DNA sequence: CGCCGAGTCTACAACGTTGTACTCCTCGCG
DNA sequence: CGCGAGGAGTACAACGTTGTAGACTCGGCG
C-alpha cells in the first residue's frame, strides 16, 4: 500500500541503499542520481516507515508520560508542558492515565506497552516509599512528584516544604494568625500533603504560633468538590480562622467558594492561598494568591533529563534529584498587606 | 540487552517459533514443552518487542490524538476521555498539540510521525472548510469539531446549532430578553462560534426578539482572559443586557467575573449561561448553567469509529457524521425561573 | 603504464517478530 | 501391516529499514 524504499529504488533505477542514502543526506551522491531519486520519492509520495526504522535503530522517537488523570488541571498543564518540550526535542509523547491507583501504576511500570517508547516520565500517586525498588526498571525513567524519594531513577520535583513554608510565612506576615489547612492527609509524612503540611508547621513554629489540630481539614483526593466539602466540615464544627491555605489550587478554589457562600468575605474576613498556580487561579473571584512551584521548569527538565539518559543509557551516573524554584504569586485572595483587619480571634 | 525470542528458545532448547507459539497460546504444544518455555520466559523476564511485532503485523496498537492545546480545559477533558476509551479498546494514545495553528495542523496530517500509529483522531481549529480535501489521507482518520464538514473522513461532533438554540430558549423562557453574546467570530458561518451564534439567532427569531449587534461581543481565541476582556468591552461601550450567553464555559466564567467586579449580581441582574459543561463549571461562584454537549459520548464514539476503520480499512463505506445528544445543565448562574426580576430594559 | 585513493554505488545481513510450508512422529483404522 | 490424519515442532522468509563490507570507475602520480 504505502510506498517503501524498494518501490522508490525500482522507479529510480538504483539500489534501496542509495535511496536511503539520499534521504539521510549522505554526501557522496551524484547530483543526477540524487535528482532521480528525489523525483521518484515525490512521485510515489514516499515517507519512511518509522516502525521499521525503530526496529533497526532501537529507538522509537517516542516517550511515555504517565499521570493520574488529565481531568485534574495540574496534570493537564503538566502534560501540555511536557508535550511541548518533547516536541522541541524531536520526540512524541504517549500519554497514559493511571487514575492514581497503585496497582495500575505498578502494572504500568512493567507493561510491555512501554516497549514502544524510549523512556518514561512517571508521576505516581498511589505508590509510596515502600515501592521504591519497583522503580528499578530496564529503561530510562524520570520520576516526578513527591511520593517516592531516593529511588534508583532521576527525580524532578518541587520544593514542597520550602514553598509551603514561604506561603505560610506570607500569610503570617500579612497579619493572619489562625491559618486553616485544606487537604491534609492523616499521618502522611511524604507526599505533597505531608510535605506541604510540614512547611506550614515549620513556619508556625518559627513564628511562635501554636499548631492547632482543629483547623486542619483532611481530605484524600484533591478533586474540586473535596475542597468545598472539607471547608464545609470546618465551618460546621465551628472552627475559627482568618486565613486558609489550600494544599493545592483546586482545593483552595473549592474552599473559597464555600467561604463566600457562608457569607465570609475573601480576603477581608479570610485570606486564601493555594498551591500550583493553575491558569484558572488568575480568573477566580477573587483571583487566587498561590505558589508557582515551577511546573514549566519541571516539565522541561524532566524531558531533557530523560533524553540524556536515553542518549547515554550506560554512562548512568547516580540518580539525580532536581528541584525547581518556586515563587509566591500575589493576587487578590491574599494581599501582602491586610486590607480590612477584622477582629482576629486569639486562642 | 533485553531478552528476545532467540534467548528464550536457546534456554528452553526449542525453536523460536515454538516460543512464539507458546506466547500466542497456539493449542498444539505438549504440556512439558510449554512448561519449559514458560520457565525460560520467567527466568529471562522476556517481554515481546512491540516494535518488531508492529513491523511484522502492520499494526502498532497506538492511535494519535491531535488537539489544539491541553491547557484548554475542554481539550484536556476530551483527551482524558479519549485515553480512557482507547485503553478499553486495548490501544494507547499519542497526544499532539497543534496550537490551533493551520500550518501545523496541515503539517501534522502528512507527518511521518503518524506512521507510528494506526490512525488519528483530529480536532482541527486553524483549518477551515477550504482545506477539506487535505483530510484525504492514506490512514484511518476521525475528525472532531466543527471547522470542516462533509469531508472524506468520519466526523464526530455535537449539535451546536440545536444546543445553542436550546440554551437561548432557556434564557428566554426564564424571562430574559436582552441576551449578550461572548465570543462571536466576525463573519464566521461554520466553526463553533458561527454555529452557536446561528442557534442563538434562530431562538431569537422564533421568539420574535430582535437581534442586536450592539450586545454581540467578539473575540478570537477562547482563552479565559478573552471572556473577561470581551465583557469589559461590552460594559465600556454601555451595552445593556439581562443575560449573557458565553459561547463556551471558559468565556462565560471570565465574563461572569468581570460582571461581578462591575457590581452586577449574577443571576439577579444578569443571568449567565455557558457551553461545554466543564468540570469547573460546577464550582464557580455562582455555579454555571451550561450546555453538556455530550463530550463523553463523542470521545467514546471517536475511538470506536476509528477502531472500526482500522480493523477494516477497505470496507470503507461512505464517511459518517455522528452527532452527540446534548442537554441543558441548570445551575445557579441562570435558574429556570427568574429569581429577582430587575427592571428589564426594553428597546 | 600501473597503482592508489576518493567518489559512487551495490549486495547482504541484521533488528525481533510471525506466517507459511515443511518434516517427523504417533495413533487409529481398514 | 500399511496408510492417512493430525499432533508437535522446525526452517525459512518476510515486514522496511540501515550499517558494513565491498565493487567498480576514474583521475592523478610515481
mmCIF file of C-alpha atoms in Angstrom, chain B residues 4-331:
data_model
loop_
_atom_site.group_PDB
_atom_site.id
_atom_site.type_symbol
_atom_site.label_atom_id
_atom_site.label_comp_id
_atom_site.label_asym_id
_atom_site.label_seq_id
_atom_site.Cartn_x
_atom_site.Cartn_y
_atom_site.Cartn_z
ATOM 1 C CA UNK B 4 14.426 -11.895 22.756
ATOM 2 C CA UNK B 5 12.680 -14.953 21.438
ATOM 3 C CA UNK B 6 16.073 -16.297 20.487
ATOM 4 C CA UNK B 7 17.330 -16.147 24.038
ATOM 5 C CA UNK B 8 14.270 -17.869 25.375
ATOM 6 C CA UNK B 9 14.404 -20.506 22.666
ATOM 7 C CA UNK B 10 18.030 -21.286 23.372
ATOM 8 C CA UNK B 11 17.417 -21.584 27.106
ATOM 9 C CA UNK B 12 14.392 -23.802 26.626
ATOM 10 C CA UNK B 13 16.038 -25.847 23.909
ATOM 11 C CA UNK B 14 13.324 -25.258 21.324
ATOM 12 C CA UNK B 15 12.944 -23.210 18.169
ATOM 13 C CA UNK B 16 11.945 -19.571 18.390
ATOM 14 C CA UNK B 17 8.701 -20.298 16.634
ATOM 15 C CA UNK B 18 7.719 -22.654 19.409
ATOM 16 C CA UNK B 19 8.291 -19.902 21.922
ATOM 17 C CA UNK B 20 6.177 -17.616 19.795
ATOM 18 C CA UNK B 21 3.516 -20.316 19.710
ATOM 19 C CA UNK B 22 3.525 -20.660 23.463
ATOM 20 C CA UNK B 23 3.073 -16.907 23.832
ATOM 21 C CA UNK B 24 0.184 -16.900 21.422
ATOM 22 C CA UNK B 25 -1.454 -19.863 23.072
ATOM 23 C CA UNK B 26 -1.245 -21.988 19.991
ATOM 24 C CA UNK B 27 -3.055 -25.167 21.070
ATOM 25 C CA UNK B 28 -0.801 -27.976 19.831
ATOM 26 C CA UNK B 29 2.030 -27.851 22.295
ATOM 27 C CA UNK B 30 2.977 -30.581 24.696
ATOM 28 C CA UNK B 31 2.481 -29.569 28.323
ATOM 29 C CA UNK B 32 6.101 -30.417 29.063
ATOM 30 C CA UNK B 33 7.361 -28.175 26.269
ATOM 31 C CA UNK B 34 5.063 -25.400 27.290
ATOM 32 C CA UNK B 35 6.269 -25.611 30.862
ATOM 33 C CA UNK B 36 9.904 -25.465 29.819
ATOM 34 C CA UNK B 37 9.269 -22.432 27.651
ATOM 35 C CA UNK B 38 7.284 -20.655 30.315
ATOM 36 C CA UNK B 39 10.021 -21.318 32.795
ATOM 37 C CA UNK B 40 12.582 -19.818 30.427
ATOM 38 C CA UNK B 41 10.387 -16.776 29.804
ATOM 39 C CA UNK B 42 10.065 -16.172 33.515
ATOM 40 C CA UNK B 43 13.759 -16.699 34.103
ATOM 41 C CA UNK B 44 14.822 -14.172 31.483
ATOM 42 C CA UNK B 45 11.984 -11.764 32.170
ATOM 43 C CA UNK B 46 11.162 -11.804 28.493
ATOM 44 C CA UNK B 47 8.632 -9.344 27.117
ATOM 45 C CA UNK B 48 7.865 -9.179 23.427
ATOM 46 C CA UNK B 49 9.365 -6.364 21.405
ATOM 47 C CA UNK B 50 6.347 -4.437 20.246
ATOM 48 C CA UNK B 51 8.249 -2.584 17.582
ATOM 49 C CA UNK B 52 9.157 -5.801 15.850
ATOM 50 C CA UNK B 53 5.646 -7.077 16.243
ATOM 51 C CA UNK B 54 4.343 -3.856 14.720
ATOM 52 C CA UNK B 55 6.641 -4.113 11.762
ATOM 53 C CA UNK B 56 5.547 -7.641 11.147
ATOM 54 C CA UNK B 57 1.836 -7.116 11.686
ATOM 55 C CA UNK B 58 1.444 -3.651 10.250
ATOM 56 C CA UNK B 59 -0.395 -2.565 13.394
ATOM 57 C CA UNK B 60 1.136 -0.514 16.165
ATOM 58 C CA UNK B 61 -1.552 -0.654 18.815
ATOM 59 C CA UNK B 62 -1.383 3.103 19.169
ATOM 60 C CA UNK B 63 -3.592 5.869 17.903
ATOM 61 C CA UNK B 64 -2.831 9.564 17.724
ATOM 62 C CA UNK B 65 -4.933 12.347 19.149
ATOM 63 C CA UNK B 66 -4.279 15.864 17.911
ATOM 64 C CA UNK B 67 -5.821 18.757 19.798
ATOM 65 C CA UNK B 68 -5.033 22.438 19.882
ATOM 66 C CA UNK B 69 -3.807 22.568 23.461
ATOM 67 C CA UNK B 70 -4.180 20.545 26.634
ATOM 68 C CA UNK B 71 -4.075 23.743 28.641
ATOM 69 C CA UNK B 72 -7.611 24.402 27.416
ATOM 70 C CA UNK B 73 -9.809 22.508 29.834
ATOM 71 C CA UNK B 74 -12.164 21.388 27.134
ATOM 72 C CA UNK B 75 -9.411 19.557 25.319
ATOM 73 C CA UNK B 76 -7.876 18.221 28.498
ATOM 74 C CA UNK B 77 -11.180 16.625 29.392
ATOM 75 C CA UNK B 78 -11.577 15.375 25.841
ATOM 76 C CA UNK B 79 -8.113 13.823 25.905
ATOM 77 C CA UNK B 80 -8.843 12.192 29.249
ATOM 78 C CA UNK B 81 -11.986 10.622 27.847
ATOM 79 C CA UNK B 82 -10.283 9.506 24.632
ATOM 80 C CA UNK B 83 -7.394 7.897 26.505
ATOM 81 C CA UNK B 84 -9.794 6.077 28.744
ATOM 82 C CA UNK B 85 -11.848 4.792 25.838
ATOM 83 C CA UNK B 86 -8.687 3.788 23.988
ATOM 84 C CA UNK B 87 -7.438 1.867 26.967
ATOM 85 C CA UNK B 88 -10.644 -0.121 26.984
ATOM 86 C CA UNK B 89 -10.117 -0.839 23.309
ATOM 87 C CA UNK B 90 -6.590 -2.014 24.089
ATOM 88 C CA UNK B 91 -4.653 0.752 22.391
ATOM 89 C CA UNK B 92 -2.501 3.583 23.672
ATOM 90 C CA UNK B 93 -2.720 7.237 22.706
ATOM 91 C CA UNK B 94 -0.082 9.541 21.392
ATOM 92 C CA UNK B 95 -1.070 13.138 22.032
ATOM 93 C CA UNK B 96 -0.038 16.013 19.796
ATOM 94 C CA UNK B 97 -0.671 19.717 20.309
ATOM 95 C CA UNK B 98 -1.168 21.863 17.251
ATOM 96 C CA UNK B 99 -1.730 25.161 18.984
ATOM 97 C CA UNK B 100 -4.763 25.566 16.726
ATOM 98 C CA UNK B 101 -2.382 26.701 14.028
ATOM 99 C CA UNK B 102 -3.439 25.891 10.491
ATOM 100 C CA UNK B 103 0.043 25.271 9.157
ATOM 101 C CA UNK B 104 0.929 22.947 11.973
ATOM 102 C CA UNK B 105 -2.333 21.128 11.502
ATOM 103 C CA UNK B 106 -1.690 20.601 7.809
ATOM 104 C CA UNK B 107 1.847 19.511 8.528
ATOM 105 C CA UNK B 108 0.656 17.052 11.115
ATOM 106 C CA UNK B 109 -1.735 15.425 8.681
ATOM 107 C CA UNK B 110 1.112 14.374 6.445
ATOM 108 C CA UNK B 111 3.717 13.918 9.095
ATOM 109 C CA UNK B 112 5.503 10.584 9.023
ATOM 110 C CA UNK B 113 5.314 10.623 12.803
ATOM 111 C CA UNK B 114 1.848 9.288 12.290
ATOM 112 C CA UNK B 115 3.364 6.150 10.854
ATOM 113 C CA UNK B 116 3.854 5.095 14.414
ATOM 114 C CA UNK B 117 0.118 4.971 14.918
ATOM 115 C CA UNK B 118 -2.756 3.097 13.330
ATOM 116 C CA UNK B 119 -4.961 6.143 12.940
ATOM 117 C CA UNK B 120 -5.710 9.678 14.029
ATOM 118 C CA UNK B 121 -8.409 11.477 15.953
ATOM 119 C CA UNK B 122 -8.060 15.038 14.840
ATOM 120 C CA UNK B 123 -9.573 18.154 16.294
ATOM 121 C CA UNK B 124 -8.644 20.994 13.955
ATOM 122 C CA UNK B 125 -9.032 24.611 14.861
ATOM 123 C CA UNK B 126 -6.985 26.564 12.355
ATOM 124 C CA UNK B 127 -8.065 24.703 9.244
ATOM 125 C CA UNK B 128 -11.328 25.609 7.602
ATOM 126 C CA UNK B 129 -13.796 24.342 5.051
ATOM 127 C CA UNK B 130 -11.413 25.252 2.241
ATOM 128 C CA UNK B 131 -8.969 22.678 3.489
ATOM 129 C CA UNK B 132 -11.500 19.880 3.273
ATOM 130 C CA UNK B 133 -9.536 17.916 0.687
ATOM 131 C CA UNK B 134 -6.491 17.860 2.929
ATOM 132 C CA UNK B 135 -8.401 15.377 5.043
ATOM 133 C CA UNK B 136 -7.991 12.852 2.262
ATOM 134 C CA UNK B 137 -5.217 10.894 3.901
ATOM 135 C CA UNK B 138 -3.898 7.363 3.488
ATOM 136 C CA UNK B 139 -4.700 6.261 7.036
ATOM 137 C CA UNK B 140 -7.843 5.965 9.167
ATOM 138 C CA UNK B 141 -8.966 9.376 10.349
ATOM 139 C CA UNK B 142 -11.764 10.620 12.551
ATOM 140 C CA UNK B 143 -12.393 14.346 12.632
ATOM 141 C CA UNK B 144 -13.849 16.177 15.605
ATOM 142 C CA UNK B 145 -15.143 19.697 15.947
ATOM 143 C CA UNK B 146 -16.941 21.976 13.608
ATOM 144 C CA UNK B 147 -14.326 23.544 11.420
ATOM 145 C CA UNK B 148 -14.872 21.255 8.468
ATOM 146 C CA UNK B 149 -17.974 19.450 7.276
ATOM 147 C CA UNK B 150 -18.712 16.925 4.554
ATOM 148 C CA UNK B 151 -15.111 15.838 4.422
ATOM 149 C CA UNK B 152 -13.821 12.474 3.246
ATOM 150 C CA UNK B 153 -13.425 11.195 6.820
ATOM 151 C CA UNK B 154 -15.755 10.167 9.605
ATOM 152 C CA UNK B 155 -16.846 13.123 11.661
ATOM 153 C CA UNK B 156 -17.977 13.022 15.282
ATOM 154 C CA UNK B 157 -19.311 16.200 16.762
ATOM 155 C CA UNK B 158 -22.043 17.901 18.716
ATOM 156 C CA UNK B 159 -25.323 19.572 17.803
ATOM 157 C CA UNK B 160 -24.027 23.100 18.058
ATOM 158 C CA UNK B 161 -26.927 24.895 16.456
ATOM 159 C CA UNK B 162 -29.657 22.997 18.281
ATOM 160 C CA UNK B 163 -27.833 23.147 21.612
ATOM 161 C CA UNK B 164 -27.175 26.884 21.364
ATOM 162 C CA UNK B 165 -30.741 27.422 20.349
ATOM 163 C CA UNK B 166 -31.908 25.430 23.353
ATOM 164 C CA UNK B 167 -29.671 27.429 25.669
ATOM 165 C CA UNK B 168 -31.030 30.674 24.290
ATOM 166 C CA UNK B 169 -34.582 29.434 24.542
ATOM 167 C CA UNK B 170 -33.884 28.517 28.130
ATOM 168 C CA UNK B 171 -32.843 32.094 28.882
ATOM 169 C CA UNK B 172 -35.837 33.485 27.021
ATOM 170 C CA UNK B 173 -38.158 31.171 28.912
ATOM 171 C CA UNK B 174 -36.749 32.431 32.188
ATOM 172 C CA UNK B 175 -37.795 35.928 31.183
ATOM 173 C CA UNK B 176 -34.596 37.387 29.753
ATOM 174 C CA UNK B 177 -34.882 39.441 26.623
ATOM 175 C CA UNK B 178 -31.510 41.118 26.066
ATOM 176 C CA UNK B 179 -29.047 38.274 25.780
ATOM 177 C CA UNK B 180 -25.467 39.340 25.159
ATOM 178 C CA UNK B 181 -23.021 37.015 23.398
ATOM 179 C CA UNK B 182 -19.418 36.495 24.429
ATOM 180 C CA UNK B 183 -17.007 35.020 21.910
ATOM 181 C CA UNK B 184 -18.547 35.580 18.483
ATOM 182 C CA UNK B 185 -16.270 35.342 15.469
ATOM 183 C CA UNK B 186 -16.801 38.047 12.896
ATOM 184 C CA UNK B 187 -18.368 36.688 9.736
ATOM 185 C CA UNK B 188 -17.904 33.044 10.634
ATOM 186 C CA UNK B 189 -20.508 30.679 9.250
ATOM 187 C CA UNK B 190 -19.297 27.310 10.448
ATOM 188 C CA UNK B 191 -16.965 26.712 13.377
ATOM 189 C CA UNK B 192 -18.199 26.524 16.945
ATOM 190 C CA UNK B 193 -18.753 30.257 17.184
ATOM 191 C CA UNK B 194 -20.633 30.568 13.916
ATOM 192 C CA UNK B 195 -22.897 27.611 14.540
ATOM 193 C CA UNK B 196 -23.698 28.525 18.107
ATOM 194 C CA UNK B 197 -24.443 32.071 17.081
ATOM 195 C CA UNK B 198 -26.791 30.688 14.458
ATOM 196 C CA UNK B 199 -28.643 28.714 17.107
ATOM 197 C CA UNK B 200 -28.877 31.865 19.173
ATOM 198 C CA UNK B 201 -30.375 33.815 16.294
ATOM 199 C CA UNK B 202 -32.810 31.062 15.472
ATOM 200 C CA UNK B 203 -34.098 31.134 19.028
ATOM 201 C CA UNK B 204 -34.432 34.923 18.981
ATOM 202 C CA UNK B 205 -36.271 34.846 15.670
ATOM 203 C CA UNK B 206 -38.623 32.157 16.848
ATOM 204 C CA UNK B 207 -39.422 34.202 19.939
ATOM 205 C CA UNK B 208 -39.812 37.421 17.991
ATOM 206 C CA UNK B 209 -36.910 39.086 19.763
ATOM 207 C CA UNK B 210 -34.810 41.390 17.599
ATOM 208 C CA UNK B 211 -31.142 40.572 17.040
ATOM 209 C CA UNK B 212 -28.984 43.442 18.263
ATOM 210 C CA UNK B 213 -25.388 43.748 17.071
ATOM 211 C CA UNK B 214 -24.531 46.013 19.975
ATOM 212 C CA UNK B 215 -24.639 43.203 22.516
ATOM 213 C CA UNK B 216 -22.571 40.736 20.490
ATOM 214 C CA UNK B 217 -19.063 40.503 21.917
ATOM 215 C CA UNK B 218 -16.302 39.365 19.601
ATOM 216 C CA UNK B 219 -13.078 37.598 20.432
ATOM 217 C CA UNK B 220 -10.949 35.177 18.520
ATOM 218 C CA UNK B 221 -9.263 32.801 20.929
ATOM 219 C CA UNK B 222 -11.399 31.188 23.565
ATOM 220 C CA UNK B 223 -8.945 31.612 26.379
ATOM 221 C CA UNK B 224 -10.001 32.544 29.881
ATOM 222 C CA UNK B 225 -8.784 36.083 29.701
ATOM 223 C CA UNK B 226 -10.643 36.794 26.491
ATOM 224 C CA UNK B 227 -14.028 36.228 28.055
ATOM 225 C CA UNK B 228 -13.134 38.814 30.654
ATOM 226 C CA UNK B 229 -11.820 41.281 28.096
ATOM 227 C CA UNK B 230 -14.808 40.814 25.859
ATOM 228 C CA UNK B 231 -17.215 41.537 28.697
ATOM 229 C CA UNK B 232 -15.233 44.603 29.712
ATOM 230 C CA UNK B 233 -15.608 45.964 26.207
ATOM 231 C CA UNK B 234 -19.343 45.416 26.255
ATOM 232 C CA UNK B 235 -19.645 47.229 29.568
ATOM 233 C CA UNK B 236 -17.364 50.051 28.451
ATOM 234 C CA UNK B 237 -19.463 50.766 25.430
ATOM 235 C CA UNK B 238 -22.565 50.882 27.663
ATOM 236 C CA UNK B 239 -24.278 47.826 26.319
ATOM 237 C CA UNK B 240 -27.416 46.864 28.185
ATOM 238 C CA UNK B 241 -28.431 43.278 28.746
ATOM 239 C CA UNK B 242 -30.012 40.999 31.301
ATOM 240 C CA UNK B 243 -28.335 37.785 30.267
ATOM 241 C CA UNK B 244 -25.077 36.550 28.804
ATOM 242 C CA UNK B 245 -24.505 33.540 26.645
ATOM 243 C CA UNK B 246 -20.827 32.645 26.683
ATOM 244 C CA UNK B 247 -20.097 30.552 23.620
ATOM 245 C CA UNK B 248 -18.086 28.282 25.873
ATOM 246 C CA UNK B 249 -17.686 27.835 29.611
ATOM 247 C CA UNK B 250 -14.278 29.418 29.783
ATOM 248 C CA UNK B 251 -15.521 32.589 28.170
ATOM 249 C CA UNK B 252 -18.625 32.585 30.351
ATOM 250 C CA UNK B 253 -16.576 32.237 33.504
ATOM 251 C CA UNK B 254 -14.251 35.067 32.514
ATOM 252 C CA UNK B 255 -17.212 37.235 31.639
ATOM 253 C CA UNK B 256 -19.008 36.389 34.847
ATOM 254 C CA UNK B 257 -16.057 37.520 36.838
ATOM 255 C CA UNK B 258 -15.999 40.918 35.175
ATOM 256 C CA UNK B 259 -19.746 41.282 35.640
ATOM 257 C CA UNK B 260 -19.388 40.723 39.341
ATOM 258 C CA UNK B 261 -16.434 43.074 39.611
ATOM 259 C CA UNK B 262 -18.573 45.725 37.988
ATOM 260 C CA UNK B 263 -21.137 45.307 40.762
ATOM 261 C CA UNK B 264 -23.736 43.338 38.856
ATOM 262 C CA UNK B 265 -25.286 40.391 40.578
ATOM 263 C CA UNK B 266 -25.430 37.009 38.873
ATOM 264 C CA UNK B 267 -28.074 35.799 38.283
ATOM 265 C CA UNK B 268 -30.255 38.568 39.761
ATOM 266 C CA UNK B 269 -29.130 41.333 37.400
ATOM 267 C CA UNK B 270 -27.605 39.231 34.679
ATOM 268 C CA UNK B 271 -28.033 35.523 34.033
ATOM 269 C CA UNK B 272 -25.062 33.679 32.590
ATOM 270 C CA UNK B 273 -25.046 30.528 30.506
ATOM 271 C CA UNK B 274 -22.004 28.722 29.155
ATOM 272 C CA UNK B 275 -21.366 25.826 26.825
ATOM 273 C CA UNK B 276 -19.288 22.638 27.359
ATOM 274 C CA UNK B 277 -20.092 21.627 30.935
ATOM 275 C CA UNK B 278 -16.503 21.618 32.092
ATOM 276 C CA UNK B 279 -15.834 20.102 35.479
ATOM 277 C CA UNK B 280 -15.018 23.596 36.631
ATOM 278 C CA UNK B 281 -18.448 24.956 35.748
ATOM 279 C CA UNK B 282 -19.891 23.214 38.763
ATOM 280 C CA UNK B 283 -17.573 25.013 41.148
ATOM 281 C CA UNK B 284 -17.609 28.646 40.123
ATOM 282 C CA UNK B 285 -19.483 31.207 42.167
ATOM 283 C CA UNK B 286 -22.252 31.100 41.278
ATOM 284 C CA UNK B 287 -22.075 27.693 39.620
ATOM 285 C CA UNK B 288 -22.535 27.936 35.902
ATOM 286 C CA UNK B 289 -25.635 26.932 33.996
ATOM 287 C CA UNK B 290 -24.361 25.421 30.792
ATOM 288 C CA UNK B 291 -24.872 23.005 27.941
ATOM 289 C CA UNK B 292 -23.486 19.497 28.197
ATOM 290 C CA UNK B 293 -22.713 18.813 24.553
ATOM 291 C CA UNK B 294 -22.068 15.105 25.060
ATOM 292 C CA UNK B 295 -18.314 15.139 25.143
ATOM 293 C CA UNK B 296 -18.014 11.756 26.812
ATOM 294 C CA UNK B 297 -20.074 10.184 24.064
ATOM 295 C CA UNK B 298 -18.006 11.977 21.443
ATOM 296 C CA UNK B 299 -14.775 10.586 22.854
ATOM 297 C CA UNK B 300 -16.097 7.045 23.055
ATOM 298 C CA UNK B 301 -17.610 7.226 19.603
ATOM 299 C CA UNK B 302 -14.498 8.700 18.047
ATOM 300 C CA UNK B 303 -12.404 5.853 19.403
ATOM 301 C CA UNK B 304 -14.824 3.109 18.437
ATOM 302 C CA UNK B 305 -15.327 4.553 14.961
ATOM 303 C CA UNK B 306 -11.598 4.799 14.437
ATOM 304 C CA UNK B 307 -11.070 1.252 15.667
ATOM 305 C CA UNK B 308 -13.664 0.027 13.190
ATOM 306 C CA UNK B 309 -11.924 1.758 10.321
ATOM 307 C CA UNK B 310 -8.605 0.380 11.439
ATOM 308 C CA UNK B 311 -9.978 -3.124 11.648
ATOM 309 C CA UNK B 312 -11.460 -2.883 8.196
ATOM 310 C CA UNK B 313 -9.792 -0.196 6.140
ATOM 311 C CA UNK B 314 -11.096 -1.454 2.845
ATOM 312 C CA UNK B 315 -14.773 -1.942 3.609
ATOM 313 C CA UNK B 316 -14.734 1.792 3.684
ATOM 314 C CA UNK B 317 -18.327 2.776 3.268
ATOM 315 C CA UNK B 318 -19.125 6.442 2.961
ATOM 316 C CA UNK B 319 -17.870 8.857 5.621
ATOM 317 C CA UNK B 320 -20.269 9.117 8.520
ATOM 318 C CA UNK B 321 -21.444 12.099 10.512
ATOM 319 C CA UNK B 322 -22.126 11.201 14.125
ATOM 320 C CA UNK B 323 -23.834 13.693 16.395
ATOM 321 C CA UNK B 324 -23.961 13.632 20.177
ATOM 322 C CA UNK B 325 -27.024 14.410 22.218
ATOM 323 C CA UNK B 326 -26.910 17.498 24.407
ATOM 324 C CA UNK B 327 -28.707 18.693 27.492
ATOM 325 C CA UNK B 328 -29.005 21.899 29.475
ATOM 326 C CA UNK B 329 -27.382 21.671 32.896
ATOM 327 C CA UNK B 330 -29.247 24.015 35.168
ATOM 328 C CA UNK B 331 -27.159 25.634 37.889
#
